[in-house]
mmCIF file of C-alpha atoms and ligand atoms in Angstrom:
data_model
loop_
_atom_site.group_PDB
_atom_site.id
_atom_site.type_symbol
_atom_site.label_atom_id
_atom_site.label_comp_id
_atom_site.label_asym_id
_atom_site.label_seq_id
_atom_site.Cartn_x
_atom_site.Cartn_y
_atom_site.Cartn_z
ATOM 1 C CA UNK L 24 28.619 11.661 32.999
ATOM 2 C CA UNK L 25 26.112 14.662 32.734
ATOM 3 C CA UNK L 26 23.992 15.519 35.851
ATOM 4 C CA UNK L 27 20.805 13.843 36.432
ATOM 5 C CA UNK L 28 17.936 16.771 37.649
ATOM 6 C CA UNK L 29 15.961 16.298 40.496
ATOM 7 C CA UNK L 30 11.964 16.902 40.134
ATOM 8 C CA UNK L 31 9.993 17.180 42.966
ATOM 9 C CA UNK L 32 6.080 16.731 43.169
ATOM 10 C CA UNK L 33 5.743 20.311 42.965
ATOM 11 C CA UNK L 34 6.164 19.621 39.261
ATOM 12 C CA UNK L 35 2.851 19.285 38.670
ATOM 13 C CA UNK L 36 1.910 15.665 38.096
ATOM 14 C CA UNK L 37 -1.864 15.588 37.256
ATOM 15 C CA UNK L 38 -3.926 13.157 35.310
ATOM 16 C CA UNK L 39 -7.102 13.743 32.891
ATOM 17 C CA UNK L 40 -9.578 11.118 30.866
ATOM 18 C CA UNK L 41 -8.572 11.336 26.968
ATOM 19 C CA UNK L 42 -9.099 8.795 23.983
ATOM 20 C CA UNK L 43 -6.341 5.939 22.333
ATOM 21 C CA UNK L 44 -6.261 6.466 18.865
ATOM 22 C CA UNK L 45 -9.299 3.734 18.826
ATOM 23 C CA UNK L 46 -11.305 6.152 21.186
ATOM 24 C CA UNK L 47 -10.679 3.840 23.944
ATOM 25 C CA UNK L 48 -10.741 5.479 27.801
ATOM 26 C CA UNK L 49 -6.718 6.355 28.697
ATOM 27 C CA UNK L 50 -5.133 9.159 30.602
ATOM 28 C CA UNK L 51 -2.682 12.630 29.301
ATOM 29 C CA UNK L 52 -0.443 13.658 31.779
ATOM 30 C CA UNK L 53 -1.020 17.157 32.064
ATOM 31 C CA UNK L 54 2.046 18.406 32.517
ATOM 32 C CA UNK L 55 3.499 16.975 29.295
ATOM 33 C CA UNK L 56 0.699 16.629 27.688
ATOM 34 C CA UNK L 57 2.711 12.970 26.659
ATOM 35 C CA UNK L 58 -1.378 10.032 26.420
ATOM 36 C CA UNK L 59 -0.485 7.276 28.014
ATOM 37 C CA UNK L 60 -0.963 4.185 26.432
ATOM 38 C CA UNK L 61 -2.219 6.149 23.502
ATOM 39 C CA UNK L 62 -2.276 3.390 20.898
ATOM 40 C CA UNK L 63 -4.397 0.518 23.137
ATOM 41 C CA UNK L 64 -5.718 1.788 26.070
ATOM 42 C CA UNK L 65 -3.495 1.062 29.877
ATOM 43 C CA UNK L 66 -4.776 -2.342 30.074
ATOM 44 C CA UNK L 67 -4.667 -4.028 26.524
ATOM 45 C CA UNK L 68 -0.891 -2.142 27.404
ATOM 46 C CA UNK L 69 0.180 -3.206 30.535
ATOM 47 C CA UNK L 70 -0.976 -7.114 29.127
ATOM 48 C CA UNK L 71 0.318 -7.585 25.954
ATOM 49 C CA UNK L 72 3.543 -5.879 25.991
ATOM 50 C CA UNK L 73 4.441 -6.006 30.324
ATOM 51 C CA UNK L 74 2.479 -9.257 31.575
ATOM 52 C CA UNK L 75 2.843 -11.682 29.529
ATOM 53 C CA UNK L 76 6.506 -11.934 28.068
ATOM 54 C CA UNK L 77 7.699 -10.815 31.476
ATOM 55 C CA UNK L 78 7.282 -14.373 32.126
ATOM 56 C CA UNK L 79 4.641 -13.692 35.819
ATOM 57 C CA UNK L 80 2.093 -15.880 34.411
ATOM 58 C CA UNK L 81 4.530 -19.230 35.051
ATOM 59 C CA UNK L 82 6.611 -17.886 37.547
ATOM 60 C CA UNK L 83 6.876 -20.019 40.866
ATOM 61 C CA UNK L 84 8.300 -19.207 43.690
ATOM 62 C CA UNK L 85 8.966 -15.594 44.985
ATOM 63 C CA UNK L 86 9.258 -12.723 42.549
ATOM 64 C CA UNK L 87 9.760 -8.855 42.810
ATOM 65 C CA UNK L 88 8.634 -6.513 40.496
ATOM 66 C CA UNK L 89 9.969 -3.122 39.981
ATOM 67 C CA UNK L 90 7.045 -0.857 38.408
ATOM 68 C CA UNK L 91 9.098 2.296 38.039
ATOM 69 C CA UNK L 92 6.853 4.468 36.739
ATOM 70 C CA UNK L 93 3.488 2.990 38.528
ATOM 71 C CA UNK L 94 1.362 6.536 37.000
ATOM 72 C CA UNK L 95 -2.467 4.859 36.339
ATOM 73 C CA UNK L 96 -1.727 1.546 38.114
ATOM 74 C CA UNK L 97 -2.028 -0.213 34.845
ATOM 75 C CA UNK L 98 0.749 -3.061 34.802
ATOM 76 C CA UNK L 99 0.519 -3.143 38.618
ATOM 77 C CA UNK L 100 -3.289 -3.659 38.871
ATOM 78 C CA UNK L 101 -2.057 -6.221 36.010
ATOM 79 C CA UNK L 102 0.717 -7.916 37.404
ATOM 80 C CA UNK L 103 -1.452 -8.333 40.662
ATOM 81 C CA UNK L 104 -4.095 -10.044 38.488
ATOM 82 C CA UNK L 105 -1.932 -12.887 36.834
ATOM 83 C CA UNK L 106 -0.184 -13.164 40.072
ATOM 84 C CA UNK L 107 -3.486 -13.702 41.784
ATOM 85 C CA UNK L 108 -3.784 -16.778 38.923
ATOM 86 C CA UNK L 109 -1.031 -18.373 38.981
ATOM 87 C CA UNK L 110 -1.059 -20.391 42.247
ATOM 88 C CA UNK L 111 2.190 -21.322 41.686
ATOM 89 C CA UNK L 112 3.680 -18.137 42.574
ATOM 90 C CA UNK L 113 3.670 -18.302 46.431
ATOM 91 C CA UNK L 114 4.390 -14.362 46.495
ATOM 92 C CA UNK L 115 4.698 -11.275 44.788
ATOM 93 C CA UNK L 116 6.849 -8.404 46.010
ATOM 94 C CA UNK L 117 6.192 -5.414 43.898
ATOM 95 C CA UNK L 118 8.435 -1.843 45.038
ATOM 96 C CA UNK L 119 6.281 0.706 42.940
ATOM 97 C CA UNK L 120 7.813 4.174 41.843
ATOM 98 C CA UNK L 121 6.210 7.617 41.296
ATOM 99 C CA UNK L 122 6.482 11.091 41.889
ATOM 100 C CA UNK L 123 3.074 10.907 44.018
ATOM 101 C CA UNK L 124 -0.556 9.194 43.642
ATOM 102 C CA UNK L 125 -1.939 11.577 41.616
ATOM 103 C CA UNK L 126 -2.105 8.530 38.986
ATOM 104 C CA UNK L 127 -3.605 6.361 41.564
ATOM 105 C CA UNK L 128 -6.227 8.555 42.525
ATOM 106 C CA UNK L 129 -7.286 9.572 39.206
ATOM 107 C CA UNK L 130 -7.847 6.452 38.550
ATOM 108 C CA UNK L 131 -10.026 5.316 41.444
ATOM 109 C CA UNK L 132 -12.099 8.575 40.573
ATOM 110 C CA UNK L 133 -12.897 7.266 37.263
ATOM 111 C CA UNK L 134 -13.851 3.493 37.591
ATOM 112 C CA UNK L 135 -16.553 3.329 35.605
ATOM 113 C CA UNK L 136 -14.528 4.080 32.784
ATOM 114 C CA UNK L 137 -11.972 1.113 33.325
ATOM 115 C CA UNK L 138 -13.260 -1.909 34.175
ATOM 116 C CA UNK L 139 -9.955 -3.756 35.779
ATOM 117 C CA UNK L 140 -10.195 -0.042 38.307
ATOM 118 C CA UNK L 141 -13.616 -1.069 39.417
ATOM 119 C CA UNK L 142 -13.080 -4.747 40.143
ATOM 120 C CA UNK L 143 -9.754 -3.751 41.791
ATOM 121 C CA UNK L 144 -10.876 -1.066 43.698
ATOM 122 C CA UNK L 145 -10.415 -1.256 47.227
ATOM 123 C CA UNK L 146 -7.083 -2.660 46.589
ATOM 124 C CA UNK L 147 -6.553 1.064 44.639
ATOM 125 C CA UNK L 148 -7.969 2.375 47.856
ATOM 126 C CA UNK L 149 -5.219 0.628 50.201
ATOM 127 C CA UNK L 150 -2.580 1.828 47.823
ATOM 128 C CA UNK L 151 -3.287 5.426 48.308
ATOM 129 C CA UNK L 152 -3.753 5.075 52.269
ATOM 130 C CA UNK L 153 -0.692 3.231 52.704
ATOM 131 C CA UNK L 154 2.840 3.130 51.143
ATOM 132 C CA UNK L 155 3.092 -0.403 52.498
ATOM 133 C CA UNK L 156 1.300 -3.731 53.159
ATOM 134 C CA UNK L 157 1.307 -7.436 52.759
ATOM 135 C CA UNK L 158 -2.150 -8.696 51.970
ATOM 136 C CA UNK L 159 -2.536 -12.138 52.265
ATOM 137 C CA UNK L 160 -4.989 -14.213 49.683
ATOM 138 C CA UNK L 161 -8.045 -16.870 50.962
ATOM 139 C CA UNK L 162 -5.242 -19.790 49.581
ATOM 140 C CA UNK L 163 -1.984 -18.336 51.930
ATOM 141 C CA UNK L 164 0.024 -16.387 49.400
ATOM 142 C CA UNK L 165 0.996 -13.415 49.094
ATOM 143 C CA UNK L 166 0.925 -9.779 48.365
ATOM 144 C CA UNK L 167 3.993 -7.000 49.315
ATOM 145 C CA UNK L 168 3.962 -3.913 48.092
ATOM 146 C CA UNK L 169 5.719 -1.167 48.849
ATOM 147 C CA UNK L 170 5.787 2.727 47.473
ATOM 148 C CA UNK L 171 8.464 4.990 46.927
ATOM 149 C CA UNK L 172 7.269 8.242 46.764
ATOM 150 C CA UNK L 173 9.477 10.995 44.930
ATOM 151 C CA UNK L 174 12.493 11.384 41.965
ATOM 152 C CA UNK L 175 13.163 7.890 41.318
ATOM 153 C CA UNK L 176 16.877 9.101 40.790
ATOM 154 C CA UNK L 177 17.010 9.455 44.213
ATOM 155 C CA UNK L 178 14.862 6.632 45.127
ATOM 156 C CA UNK L 179 16.369 3.882 43.727
ATOM 157 C CA UNK L 180 18.982 4.542 46.451
ATOM 158 C CA UNK L 181 16.158 4.216 48.940
ATOM 159 C CA UNK L 182 15.214 0.611 46.737
ATOM 160 C CA UNK L 183 19.492 -0.480 47.079
ATOM 161 C CA UNK L 184 19.299 0.174 50.428
ATOM 162 C CA UNK L 185 15.969 -1.550 51.277
ATOM 163 C CA UNK L 186 16.913 -4.781 48.991
ATOM 164 C CA UNK L 187 20.653 -4.697 50.753
ATOM 165 C CA UNK L 188 19.256 -4.740 53.988
ATOM 166 C CA UNK L 189 15.621 -7.362 52.263
ATOM 167 C CA UNK L 190 17.430 -9.816 50.238
ATOM 168 C CA UNK L 191 14.294 -11.037 48.841
ATOM 169 C CA UNK L 192 14.008 -7.540 46.977
ATOM 170 C CA UNK L 193 16.400 -7.442 44.635
ATOM 171 C CA UNK L 194 14.325 -7.057 41.304
ATOM 172 C CA UNK L 195 13.397 -10.362 38.787
ATOM 173 C CA UNK L 196 11.090 -7.800 37.060
ATOM 174 C CA UNK L 197 11.076 -4.292 35.785
ATOM 175 C CA UNK L 198 8.749 -2.325 33.587
ATOM 176 C CA UNK L 199 10.500 0.157 33.057
ATOM 177 C CA UNK L 200 7.853 3.265 32.141
ATOM 178 C CA UNK L 201 8.990 6.705 32.884
ATOM 179 C CA UNK L 202 8.161 9.386 29.951
ATOM 180 C CA UNK L 203 10.266 9.536 26.937
ATOM 181 C CA UNK L 204 14.201 9.756 27.084
ATOM 182 C CA UNK L 205 13.503 12.817 25.216
ATOM 183 C CA UNK L 206 11.255 14.761 27.203
ATOM 184 C CA UNK L 207 12.777 13.099 30.689
ATOM 185 C CA UNK L 208 16.838 12.051 29.801
ATOM 186 C CA UNK L 209 17.258 12.042 33.158
ATOM 187 C CA UNK L 210 15.363 8.814 33.912
ATOM 188 C CA UNK L 211 16.946 7.277 31.304
ATOM 189 C CA UNK L 212 20.992 8.007 32.009
ATOM 190 C CA UNK L 213 23.852 5.762 32.342
ATOM 191 C CA UNK L 214 24.521 6.497 36.157
ATOM 192 C CA UNK L 215 20.485 5.270 36.732
ATOM 193 C CA UNK L 216 20.110 2.398 34.601
ATOM 194 C CA UNK L 217 23.415 1.247 36.286
ATOM 195 C CA UNK L 218 21.980 1.660 39.369
ATOM 196 C CA UNK L 219 18.855 -0.630 38.377
ATOM 197 C CA UNK L 220 21.292 -3.353 37.134
ATOM 198 C CA UNK L 221 22.336 -3.271 40.679
ATOM 199 C CA UNK L 222 19.543 -4.348 41.639
ATOM 200 C CA UNK L 223 18.502 -6.876 39.684
ATOM 201 C CA UNK L 224 18.522 -10.743 40.747
ATOM 202 C CA UNK L 225 20.647 -13.205 39.221
ATOM 203 C CA UNK L 226 18.030 -13.413 36.882
ATOM 204 C CA UNK L 227 16.241 -10.579 35.956
ATOM 205 C CA UNK L 228 14.010 -9.133 32.929
ATOM 206 C CA UNK L 229 13.638 -5.482 32.108
ATOM 207 C CA UNK L 230 10.815 -4.108 29.801
ATOM 208 C CA UNK L 231 10.288 -0.774 28.268
ATOM 209 C CA UNK L 232 7.960 0.210 25.797
ATOM 210 C CA UNK L 233 11.019 2.274 24.087
ATOM 211 C CA UNK L 234 11.966 1.374 21.104
ATOM 212 C CA UNK L 235 14.691 3.822 20.574
ATOM 213 C CA UNK L 236 18.946 3.415 19.408
ATOM 214 C CA UNK L 237 19.578 5.679 22.168
ATOM 215 C CA UNK L 238 17.440 3.064 24.704
ATOM 216 C CA UNK L 239 18.897 0.271 24.209
ATOM 217 C CA UNK L 240 22.201 0.800 23.928
ATOM 218 C CA UNK L 241 21.856 2.660 27.084
ATOM 219 C CA UNK L 242 20.720 -0.329 28.498
ATOM 220 C CA UNK L 243 23.912 -2.641 26.776
ATOM 221 C CA UNK L 244 26.085 -0.138 28.675
ATOM 222 C CA UNK L 245 24.466 -0.770 32.113
ATOM 223 C CA UNK L 246 25.312 -4.326 31.718
ATOM 224 C CA UNK L 247 22.170 -6.411 30.705
ATOM 225 C CA UNK L 248 21.912 -8.803 27.144
ATOM 226 C CA UNK L 249 18.989 -6.720 25.301
ATOM 227 C CA UNK L 250 16.751 -7.743 22.696
ATOM 228 C CA UNK L 251 13.997 -6.544 21.079
ATOM 229 C CA UNK L 252 10.419 -6.751 22.537
ATOM 230 C CA UNK L 253 6.658 -7.096 21.510
ATOM 231 C CA UNK L 254 4.957 -4.818 18.975
ATOM 232 C CA UNK L 255 2.337 -2.593 20.931
ATOM 233 C CA UNK L 256 -0.695 -0.991 18.494
ATOM 234 C CA UNK L 257 1.432 0.442 15.653
ATOM 235 C CA UNK L 258 4.102 1.119 17.496
ATOM 236 C CA UNK L 259 7.336 -0.189 16.646
ATOM 237 C CA UNK L 260 8.988 -2.979 18.702
ATOM 238 C CA UNK L 261 9.429 -2.563 22.202
ATOM 239 C CA UNK L 262 12.273 -3.153 24.170
ATOM 240 C CA UNK L 263 13.566 -5.990 26.592
ATOM 241 C CA UNK L 264 16.546 -6.971 28.399
ATOM 242 C CA UNK L 265 17.932 -9.286 31.108
ATOM 243 C CA UNK L 266 20.720 -10.220 33.082
ATOM 244 C CA UNK L 267 21.206 -13.451 31.188
ATOM 245 C CA UNK L 268 21.000 -13.821 27.485
ATOM 246 C CA UNK L 269 18.733 -17.088 26.750
ATOM 247 C CA UNK L 270 16.672 -15.339 28.859
ATOM 248 C CA UNK L 271 15.496 -13.156 25.865
ATOM 249 C CA UNK L 272 13.485 -14.531 22.758
ATOM 250 C CA UNK L 273 14.858 -11.947 19.864
ATOM 251 C CA UNK L 274 18.314 -10.636 21.271
ATOM 252 C CA UNK L 275 19.399 -7.540 18.701
ATOM 253 C CA UNK L 276 21.635 -9.451 16.416
ATOM 254 C CA UNK L 277 25.266 -7.943 16.099
ATOM 255 C CA UNK L 278 24.642 -6.242 13.199
ATOM 256 C CA UNK L 279 22.623 -3.675 15.784
ATOM 257 C CA UNK L 280 26.542 -2.794 16.352
ATOM 258 C CA UNK L 281 25.875 -1.026 13.096
ATOM 259 C CA UNK L 282 22.865 0.965 13.798
ATOM 260 C CA UNK L 283 24.127 2.223 16.689
ATOM 261 C CA UNK L 284 27.323 3.481 15.401
ATOM 262 C CA UNK L 285 25.338 5.029 12.169
ATOM 263 C CA UNK L 286 22.186 6.710 14.193
ATOM 264 C CA UNK L 287 21.580 10.426 14.037
ATOM 265 C CA UNK L 288 20.980 9.930 18.009
ATOM 266 C CA UNK L 289 22.789 6.984 19.719
ATOM 267 C CA UNK L 290 22.809 8.775 23.037
ATOM 268 C CA UNK L 291 20.138 9.536 25.343
ATOM 269 C CA UNK L 292 21.526 13.261 26.677
ATOM 270 C CA UNK L 293 24.257 15.523 25.474
ATOM 271 C CA UNK L 294 27.223 13.656 27.037
ATOM 272 C CA UNK L 295 30.771 14.970 26.452
ATOM 273 C CA UNK L 296 33.272 12.805 24.861
ATOM 274 C CA UNK L 297 34.594 10.680 27.517
ATOM 275 C CA UNK L 298 31.082 9.774 28.463
ATOM 276 C CA UNK L 299 30.221 9.114 24.519
ATOM 277 C CA UNK L 300 33.289 6.915 23.755
ATOM 278 C CA UNK L 301 32.709 4.700 27.768
ATOM 279 C CA UNK L 302 29.515 3.754 26.271
ATOM 280 C CA UNK L 303 30.585 3.159 23.050
ATOM 281 C CA UNK L 304 33.109 0.737 24.001
ATOM 282 C CA UNK L 305 31.080 -1.052 26.167
ATOM 283 C CA UNK L 306 28.593 -2.006 23.645
ATOM 284 C CA UNK L 307 31.898 -2.932 21.067
ATOM 285 C CA UNK L 308 32.993 -5.145 24.007
ATOM 286 C CA UNK L 309 29.785 -6.380 25.336
ATOM 287 C CA UNK L 310 29.038 -10.049 25.565
ATOM 288 C CA UNK L 311 25.961 -9.888 23.607
ATOM 289 C CA UNK L 312 27.771 -9.164 20.786
ATOM 290 C CA UNK L 313 31.504 -10.973 21.149
ATOM 291 C CA UNK L 314 32.814 -13.241 18.853
ATOM 292 C CA UNK L 315 30.999 -10.621 16.228
ATOM 293 C CA UNK L 316 33.568 -8.149 16.159
ATOM 294 C CA UNK L 317 35.562 -9.946 12.850
ATOM 295 C CA UNK L 318 31.755 -8.226 11.094
ATOM 296 C CA UNK L 319 32.840 -4.502 12.250
HETATM 297 C C1 SAM D 10 3.937 7.062 31.236
HETATM 298 S S1 SAM D 10 3.344 6.891 32.635
HETATM 299 C C2 SAM D 10 3.533 5.702 33.740
HETATM 300 C C3 SAM D 10 1.953 4.474 33.150
HETATM 301 C C4 SAM D 10 2.229 3.465 34.488
HETATM 302 N N1 SAM D 10 3.189 2.540 34.161
HETATM 303 C C5 SAM D 10 0.311 2.976 34.009
HETATM 304 O O1 SAM D 10 0.625 2.068 33.766
HETATM 305 O O2 SAM D 10 -0.536 3.439 33.968
HETATM 306 C C6 SAM D 10 5.045 8.245 33.653
HETATM 307 C C7 SAM D 10 5.096 7.715 35.307
HETATM 308 O O3 SAM D 10 6.021 8.575 35.600
HETATM 309 C C8 SAM D 10 6.138 9.218 36.779
HETATM 310 N N2 SAM D 10 7.347 10.180 36.664
HETATM 311 C C9 SAM D 10 7.558 11.192 35.794
HETATM 312 N N3 SAM D 10 9.203 11.837 36.716
HETATM 313 C C10 SAM D 10 9.683 10.642 37.742
HETATM 314 C C11 SAM D 10 10.687 10.471 38.429
HETATM 315 N N4 SAM D 10 11.015 11.703 38.090
HETATM 316 N N5 SAM D 10 10.833 10.058 39.186
HETATM 317 C C12 SAM D 10 9.657 9.235 39.750
HETATM 318 N N6 SAM D 10 8.564 9.116 39.375
HETATM 319 C C13 SAM D 10 8.024 9.529 37.451
HETATM 320 C C14 SAM D 10 5.082 10.278 36.320
HETATM 321 O O4 SAM D 10 4.109 10.791 37.366
HETATM 322 C C15 SAM D 10 4.203 9.137 35.531
HETATM 323 O O5 SAM D 10 2.657 8.907 36.280
#
């Protein structure tokens, strides 16, 4: 496997106000120039792409959400609000990952532009002040939040240690919202996604905005079943992965193997031949496609 460079907060992680293609307020990540939620804005994207398909609104008991790429916290706050409304969900644990909390600070500073920030300003302030809290709602249900500051490539190991010691913290749901594999290939490597897979509860889902063949391939190779997620704005379908095939609404069909094999960019990174072969073999033999190999 290729080695993964470790990034630090010194890489620069500042956010500036920006407009989506429809003129709604959002943020631009200054160092990369990437506009967050550039199609429909943070709140709509968080709801449409992440919260609605996640199952959170109808979940029961206790859930753990791994919020990978907390940024300006749109998915995080949309999930907290979904939890507040879903009385059957007794506890929501959220593990948020980011280099630091600059996104939260930007959101708080610009709360007038973002109604979801304004109505959650108290919570955002608390998240800026501490890295862990348990918040009890009026009806006794609990939100537990833990922040892992630093490079996700390293911090996922801290999370694994944490969830080994506290098995409730195995992830039921993962939002994977890092910058694109083109600009941040180290956050989409097989080694890392295998680690994410190992951090999952037996029935878990992973949702990402990304739709590239190389992303779907690496998720399959890491062990997930993979299907289409819903479109957002003008974007093609997003991607949903799951530890169980029947959790997917629209699994990639067997002919997707052909898409992968014919893709001009089947791998996230420049991999050596052995690593490429390992990913290809895993996809060829993936249980999602077993029984259909006669087609290829
Ligand atoms: C697309 S943004 C996330 C947007 C966010 N989910 C939201 O709701 O606003 C990606 C985030 O990943 C963070 N990030 C970039 N490199 C990282 C790394 N190596 N480890 C952890 N977080 C990283 C960035 O700081 C940025 O906040």
